[in-house]
Coordinates of C-alpha atoms in Angstrom, one line a residue:
X27 CA 18.8 13.1 -56.7
X28 CA 15.6 11.0 -57.2
X29 CA 12.1 12.1 -56.4
X30 CA 12.2 10.5 -53.3
X31 CA 15.0 10.1 -50.9
X32 CA 16.3 7.0 -50.1
X33 CA 16.7 6.0 -46.1
X34 CA 18.6 3.9 -43.9
X35 CA 17.5 2.8 -40.3
X36 CA 20.2 2.2 -38.1
X37 CA 18.8 0.8 -34.5
X38 CA 15.9 -1.1 -34.3
X39 CA 14.9 -1.0 -30.9
X40 CA 11.6 -0.1 -29.5
X41 CA 12.1 3.4 -30.1
X42 CA 12.5 2.6 -34.0
X43 CA 9.4 0.3 -33.8
X44 CA 7.4 3.1 -32.3
X45 CA 8.6 5.9 -34.4
X46 CA 11.4 6.1 -36.9
X47 CA 10.3 3.3 -39.0
X48 CA 6.9 3.9 -39.0
X49 CA 7.3 7.5 -39.8
X50 CA 9.7 6.8 -42.4
X51 CA 7.3 4.3 -44.4
X52 CA 4.8 7.2 -44.1
X53 CA 6.7 10.2 -45.2
X54 CA 5.8 10.9 -48.9
X55 CA 9.3 11.6 -50.3
X56 CA 11.1 9.1 -48.5
X57 CA 11.6 5.3 -49.3
X58 CA 13.1 3.3 -46.5
X59 CA 15.3 0.7 -48.1
X60 CA 17.2 -0.9 -45.0
X61 CA 17.2 -1.6 -41.6
X62 CA 20.3 -2.0 -39.6
X63 CA 21.3 -3.6 -35.9
X64 CA 23.9 -4.9 -34.1
X65 CA 21.3 -8.0 -33.7
X66 CA 20.9 -9.2 -37.1
X67 CA 18.0 -11.4 -36.3
X68 CA 16.3 -8.3 -34.8
X69 CA 16.7 -6.4 -37.9
X70 CA 15.5 -9.2 -40.0
X71 CA 12.4 -9.7 -37.5
X72 CA 11.7 -5.8 -37.7
X73 CA 12.1 -5.8 -41.7
X74 CA 9.6 -8.7 -41.9
X75 CA 7.1 -6.8 -39.7
X76 CA 7.2 -3.4 -41.7
X77 CA 7.9 -5.0 -45.2
X78 CA 11.4 -3.1 -45.5
X79 CA 13.6 -5.0 -48.3
X80 CA 16.9 -5.2 -46.7
X81 CA 18.3 -6.3 -43.2
X82 CA 22.0 -6.2 -42.0
X83 CA 24.2 -6.2 -39.1
X84 CA 26.7 -4.3 -41.1
X85 CA 26.9 -0.2 -41.5
X86 CA 29.6 -1.2 -44.1
X87 CA 26.8 -2.5 -46.3
X88 CA 24.6 0.8 -46.1
X89 CA 27.3 3.7 -46.5
X90 CA 28.5 1.5 -49.7
X91 CA 25.1 1.5 -51.3
X92 CA 25.1 4.5 -53.7
X93 CA 21.1 4.8 -53.3
X94 CA 20.8 5.8 -49.8
X95 CA 20.4 9.3 -49.1
X96 CA 20.5 9.5 -45.7
X97 CA 20.5 7.5 -42.5
X98 CA 18.6 7.9 -39.0
X99 CA 20.6 6.8 -36.4
X100 CA 18.7 5.3 -33.4
X101 CA 21.5 3.4 -31.6
X102 CA 22.9 3.6 -28.2
X103 CA 24.4 7.1 -27.5
X104 CA 28.2 6.0 -27.7
X105 CA 27.7 4.5 -31.4
X106 CA 26.6 7.8 -32.7
X107 CA 30.2 9.4 -33.3
X108 CA 31.5 6.2 -35.6
X109 CA 28.2 6.1 -37.6
X110 CA 28.1 9.8 -38.3
X111 CA 31.8 9.8 -39.2
X112 CA 31.1 6.7 -41.7
X113 CA 28.0 8.1 -43.0
X114 CA 30.0 11.7 -43.4
X115 CA 32.7 9.8 -45.4
X116 CA 30.2 8.5 -47.8
X117 CA 28.6 11.5 -48.2
X118 CA 25.5 10.5 -46.5
X119 CA 23.2 12.8 -44.6
X120 CA 22.7 11.7 -41.1
X121 CA 19.4 12.7 -38.5
X122 CA 20.7 11.3 -35.3
X123 CA 18.8 10.3 -32.1
X124 CA 19.2 12.5 -28.8
X125 CA 21.6 13.1 -27.3
X126 CA 23.8 13.8 -30.2
X127 CA 27.0 12.6 -28.0
X128 CA 27.9 11.7 -24.4
X129 CA 30.1 14.4 -23.8
X130 CA 31.9 17.6 -25.4
X131 CA 34.7 16.0 -26.8
X132 CA 32.4 13.5 -29.1
X133 CA 30.3 16.2 -29.6
X134 CA 33.0 18.8 -31.0
X135 CA 34.3 15.8 -33.0
X136 CA 30.7 15.4 -34.8
X137 CA 30.4 19.1 -35.2
X138 CA 33.8 19.1 -37.3
X139 CA 32.9 16.0 -39.1
X140 CA 29.6 17.6 -40.3
X141 CA 30.8 21.0 -41.3
X142 CA 33.8 19.6 -43.2
X143 CA 32.1 16.9 -45.1
X144 CA 28.9 19.7 -46.1
X145 CA 26.2 16.8 -45.2
X146 CA 23.0 18.1 -43.9
X147 CA 22.6 16.8 -39.9
X148 CA 19.4 16.8 -37.9
X149 CA 19.4 16.0 -34.1
X150 CA 16.1 14.8 -33.1
X151 CA 15.1 16.8 -30.0
X152 CA 11.7 17.0 -31.3
X153 CA 10.1 18.8 -28.8
X154 CA 10.6 22.0 -30.4
X155 CA 8.6 20.7 -33.6
X156 CA 5.7 19.6 -31.3
X157 CA 2.6 21.6 -33.0
X158 CA 1.6 22.4 -29.2
X159 CA 5.1 23.9 -28.5
X160 CA 5.0 25.8 -31.7
X161 CA 1.6 27.2 -30.5
X162 CA 2.4 28.1 -27.1
X163 CA 5.8 30.1 -28.4
X164 CA 3.4 31.9 -30.7
X165 CA 1.3 33.3 -28.1
X166 CA 4.4 33.6 -26.0
X167 CA 5.9 36.0 -28.7
X168 CA 2.9 37.8 -29.3
X169 CA 2.3 38.6 -25.8
X170 CA 5.7 39.7 -25.4
X171 CA 5.6 41.8 -27.9
X172 CA 2.2 43.1 -27.8
X173 CA 0.7 42.7 -24.2
X174 CA -2.9 42.7 -23.6
X175 CA -4.6 41.9 -20.5
X176 CA -8.0 41.3 -19.3
X177 CA -10.0 44.2 -18.0
X178 CA -10.4 42.6 -14.6
X179 CA -6.6 42.4 -13.8
X180 CA -5.9 43.5 -10.6
X181 CA -3.1 46.1 -10.3
X182 CA -2.1 49.0 -8.2
X183 CA -1.2 51.9 -10.3
X184 CA 1.1 55.1 -9.5
X185 CA 2.4 53.9 -6.4
X186 CA 5.7 52.7 -7.7
X187 CA 7.4 51.8 -11.1
X188 CA 7.4 48.2 -12.3
X189 CA 10.7 46.7 -11.5
X190 CA 13.1 45.1 -13.6
X191 CA 12.3 41.6 -12.9
X192 CA 8.7 41.8 -12.6
X193 CA 8.3 40.5 -16.1
X194 CA 11.0 38.2 -16.9
X195 CA 9.7 35.1 -18.1
X196 CA 10.0 31.6 -16.7
X197 CA 9.3 28.1 -18.2
X198 CA 8.5 25.3 -15.7
X199 CA 8.5 21.8 -17.0
X200 CA 7.0 19.1 -15.2
X201 CA 7.9 15.4 -16.1
X202 CA 6.3 12.3 -13.9
X203 CA 7.8 9.0 -15.1
X204 CA 7.9 5.5 -14.0
X205 CA 11.6 4.2 -13.5
X206 CA 10.6 0.8 -14.7
X207 CA 10.5 2.3 -18.4
X208 CA 14.3 2.5 -18.5
X209 CA 16.4 -0.4 -18.9
X210 CA 20.2 -0.7 -17.3
X211 CA 21.5 0.6 -20.6
X212 CA 20.2 4.1 -19.9
X213 CA 22.1 4.2 -16.5
X214 CA 25.2 2.3 -17.9
X215 CA 27.6 5.3 -17.9
X216 CA 29.4 4.3 -21.1
X217 CA 26.3 3.8 -23.1
X218 CA 23.4 5.8 -21.6
X219 CA 25.2 7.8 -19.0
X220 CA 21.6 8.5 -17.1
X221 CA 18.6 10.4 -17.4
X222 CA 19.8 14.1 -17.8
X223 CA 22.4 13.1 -20.8
X224 CA 19.7 10.6 -22.1
X225 CA 16.1 12.7 -21.8
X226 CA 16.5 15.8 -20.3
X227 CA 18.6 17.1 -23.2
X228 CA 15.2 17.6 -24.6
X229 CA 14.0 20.1 -22.7
X230 CA 17.2 22.0 -22.1
X231 CA 16.9 22.2 -25.8
X232 CA 13.5 23.3 -25.7
X233 CA 14.0 25.9 -23.6
X234 CA 16.9 27.4 -25.7
X235 CA 14.8 27.2 -28.5
X236 CA 12.0 28.9 -26.6
X237 CA 13.7 31.8 -25.3
X238 CA 16.0 32.2 -28.2
X239 CA 18.0 34.4 -29.3
X240 CA 18.5 34.6 -25.5
X241 CA 21.7 32.7 -24.5
X242 CA 22.1 30.4 -21.2
X243 CA 24.5 31.8 -18.8
X244 CA 23.9 29.6 -15.5
X245 CA 23.0 26.2 -14.5
X246 CA 22.1 24.7 -11.3
X247 CA 20.8 21.2 -10.6
X248 CA 20.1 18.8 -7.8
X249 CA 19.1 15.3 -7.4
X250 CA 20.5 12.4 -9.4
X251 CA 21.9 12.2 -12.9
X252 CA 20.6 8.8 -13.3
X253 CA 17.1 9.4 -12.2
X254 CA 14.7 11.9 -10.5
X255 CA 16.4 15.6 -10.7
X256 CA 15.7 19.0 -11.1
X257 CA 17.6 21.8 -13.2
X258 CA 17.2 25.7 -13.1
X259 CA 18.7 27.1 -16.5
X260 CA 19.1 31.0 -16.2
X261 CA 19.7 33.1 -19.7
X262 CA 21.1 36.5 -20.1
X263 CA 17.8 38.2 -20.6
X264 CA 16.5 37.2 -17.3
X265 CA 14.5 34.4 -18.6
X266 CA 14.9 31.1 -16.8
X267 CA 13.7 27.6 -17.0
X268 CA 13.1 24.8 -14.2
X269 CA 12.9 21.2 -14.9
X270 CA 11.2 18.9 -12.3
X271 CA 11.5 15.4 -13.2
X272 CA 10.3 12.4 -11.1
X273 CA 10.8 9.0 -11.9
X274 CA 8.5 7.9 -9.2
X275 CA 5.3 8.7 -11.3
X276 CA 2.8 6.4 -12.9
X277 CA 2.0 5.8 -16.6
X278 CA -1.9 6.4 -15.7
X279 CA -1.2 10.1 -16.1
X280 CA 0.3 12.0 -18.5
X281 CA 4.0 12.5 -18.5
X282 CA 4.9 15.9 -19.4
X283 CA 3.0 19.4 -18.6
X284 CA 4.6 23.1 -19.4
X285 CA 3.7 26.3 -17.9
X286 CA 5.1 30.2 -18.9
X287 CA 4.3 32.7 -17.0
X288 CA 5.0 36.1 -18.8
X289 CA 3.7 39.6 -18.5
X290 CA 1.0 39.2 -16.5
X291 CA -0.1 35.9 -18.4
X292 CA 0.1 32.2 -18.0
X293 CA 0.6 30.1 -21.0
X294 CA 0.3 26.0 -20.2
X295 CA 0.4 23.0 -22.3
X296 CA -1.0 19.6 -21.1
X297 CA 0.8 16.6 -22.9
X298 CA 0.8 18.3 -26.4
X299 CA -2.8 18.1 -26.6
X300 CA -4.1 21.1 -25.0
X301 CA -2.8 24.4 -24.8
X302 CA -4.8 26.9 -22.3
X303 CA -3.7 30.7 -22.0
X304 CA -4.6 33.0 -18.9
X305 CA -4.8 36.4 -18.2
X306 CA -5.0 37.2 -22.2
X307 CA -8.6 38.7 -23.7
X308 CA -10.0 36.3 -25.9
X309 CA -7.4 33.8 -26.0
X310 CA -9.3 30.7 -26.5
X311 CA -7.6 27.2 -25.4
X312 CA -6.3 24.9 -28.4
X313 CA -6.9 21.4 -28.8
X314 CA -4.5 19.3 -30.7
X315 CA -4.8 15.5 -32.3
X316 CA -2.8 12.7 -31.4
X317 CA -0.2 11.3 -33.5
X318 CA -1.5 7.7 -33.3
X319 CA -4.9 7.4 -31.7
X320 CA -8.7 8.5 -32.1
X321 CA -9.9 12.0 -32.3
X322 CA -9.5 13.7 -28.7
X323 CA -10.4 17.2 -27.4
X324 CA -8.2 18.0 -24.5
X325 CA -6.6 16.3 -21.8
X326 CA -9.9 15.1 -20.6
X327 CA -10.7 13.0 -23.8
X328 CA -7.1 11.8 -23.6
X329 CA -7.3 10.2 -20.2
X330 CA -10.6 8.9 -21.4
X331 CA -9.2 7.3 -24.4
X332 CA -6.3 5.9 -22.1
X333 CA -8.7 4.2 -19.9
X334 CA -10.5 2.7 -22.4
X335 CA -6.7 1.5 -24.2
X336 CA -6.1 -0.3 -20.5
X337 CA -9.3 -1.6 -19.6
X338 CA -8.9 -5.3 -19.2
X339 CA -5.2 -5.1 -20.0
X340 CA -2.7 -7.1 -17.7
X341 CA 0.5 -6.0 -19.2
X342 CA 0.7 -2.2 -21.2
X343 CA 3.4 -3.4 -22.8
X344 CA 1.6 -5.9 -24.7
X345 CA -0.5 -2.8 -26.5
X346 CA 2.1 -0.4 -27.4
X347 CA 2.4 -1.5 -30.7
X348 CA -0.9 -3.2 -31.5
X349 CA -3.1 0.0 -30.1
X350 CA -0.6 3.1 -30.0
X351 CA -2.1 6.2 -28.1
X352 CA 0.9 8.6 -28.8
X353 CA 0.6 12.5 -28.5
X354 CA 2.2 14.4 -31.2
X355 CA 5.8 15.4 -29.8
X356 CA 7.0 16.7 -33.3
X357 CA 9.0 13.5 -34.1
X358 CA 6.9 13.7 -37.6
X359 CA 7.7 17.2 -37.9
X360 CA 11.4 17.2 -37.1
X361 CA 12.0 14.3 -39.7
X362 CA 10.0 16.4 -42.4
X363 CA 11.9 19.6 -41.5
X364 CA 15.3 17.2 -42.2
X365 CA 13.7 16.0 -45.2
X366 CA 12.9 19.2 -46.8
X367 CA 16.4 20.5 -45.8
X368 CA 17.8 18.0 -48.1
X369 CA 15.8 18.2 -50.9
X370 CA 16.0 22.2 -51.0
X371 CA 19.3 22.8 -49.3
X372 CA 18.0 24.6 -46.4
X373 CA 18.7 24.6 -42.8
X374 CA 17.7 21.6 -40.4
X375 CA 15.1 22.1 -37.7
X376 CA 17.9 21.1 -35.1
X377 CA 21.5 21.5 -36.3
X378 CA 24.4 19.9 -34.6
X379 CA 25.2 23.4 -32.7
X380 CA 22.0 23.0 -31.2
X381 CA 22.6 19.3 -30.5
X382 CA 25.8 20.2 -28.9
X383 CA 24.5 22.8 -26.6
X384 CA 22.2 20.2 -25.1
X385 CA 25.1 17.9 -24.3
X386 CA 27.4 20.4 -22.9
X387 CA 24.6 21.8 -20.8
X388 CA 23.5 18.3 -19.9
X389 CA 26.9 17.7 -18.5
X390 CA 27.3 21.1 -17.0
X391 CA 24.2 20.0 -15.0
X392 CA 25.7 16.6 -14.1
X393 CA 28.6 18.7 -12.7
X394 CA 26.5 21.4 -10.9
X395 CA 24.8 18.5 -9.1
X396 CA 27.7 16.6 -8.2
X397 CA 29.5 20.0 -6.8
X398 CA 26.3 21.3 -5.3
X399 CA 26.7 24.6 -6.6
X400 CA 25.6 27.0 -9.5
X401 CA 27.8 26.8 -12.7
X402 CA 28.2 29.6 -15.3
X403 CA 27.8 28.8 -18.9
X404 CA 30.9 29.3 -21.1
X405 CA 29.8 30.9 -24.3
X406 CA 33.1 29.9 -25.9
X407 CA 32.3 26.6 -25.3
X408 CA 28.8 26.9 -27.2
X409 CA 29.7 28.6 -29.8
X410 CA 32.9 26.8 -31.2
X411 CA 34.8 27.5 -34.2
X412 CA 36.2 25.1 -36.4

């Protein structure tokens, strides 16, 4: 294997322009050789813009290239399985966009292909790799192992024992988004499947990672599988996650907010730029730099930068690529973890089993929503044997 890994990007849409292609080009251990899209002119346009040498609409050219070490897949969800199959047959490692699959059968087939071929495989469920999420979990685990409380904490002592459920941790994920940001392909049942399978796999995976090694045992969902919805996920340890996903919001306010309560403490993350910790002595707020944009210190600075960016603008899409303003949601760290797994023959940051579990939980949530009741999580389904 050469000093650098040679990569090919399959899928040259909006997300590839904003994240995949720049991240691949910027990685010191990666050389991006190919861009591929079913729209050949689109692939060629991206290649000219980013200075990538080869563009095609035929995956066969990529898998036949002996120089290609890995493929980043950013196509519509329904195309993942055949691309993974073709790449694995040629011995190419695969970095796959979320969701890994649209249904359980596709997910199982991908697991089987990956394990039989021996390729490295990673699913881009990037939130678990965001610096703010890594820090939030670190503080949560420290408080779990070694609880500390401010001296002014109010507590009635001596009149009752602590009840078993009092310290069960709970993660609240608040998503507010504009429905206009989603095209018809997101809703297409054959290609996108709606926002539970297309987007909420992120937060289902995040909860499983955050509370690991706890195992999900029960799920309840409500709302619309296509747009606004809620999901409650319960774990065998008593931990739980509640997701509130609204598509009736606005781009004028950050999309994501996270709160964890546990052991008389609150751990809060504001759009990946600021973490605040309450109830713990001498636990100062933390601030995280943007992936793209000016230096900011916390949410207020981010909002000021946003207001300056959109001032005088009549269409936000016009400045998305020319003046990007992105918090660090872990895209680059996930790519680097995948690259290092190839170079050093280690585990990837988000495996095929992680990807399958998120797909399974999303589909179970859709089933719960349609039936109007809580459903159990089959441990046999999320721990398959091949």
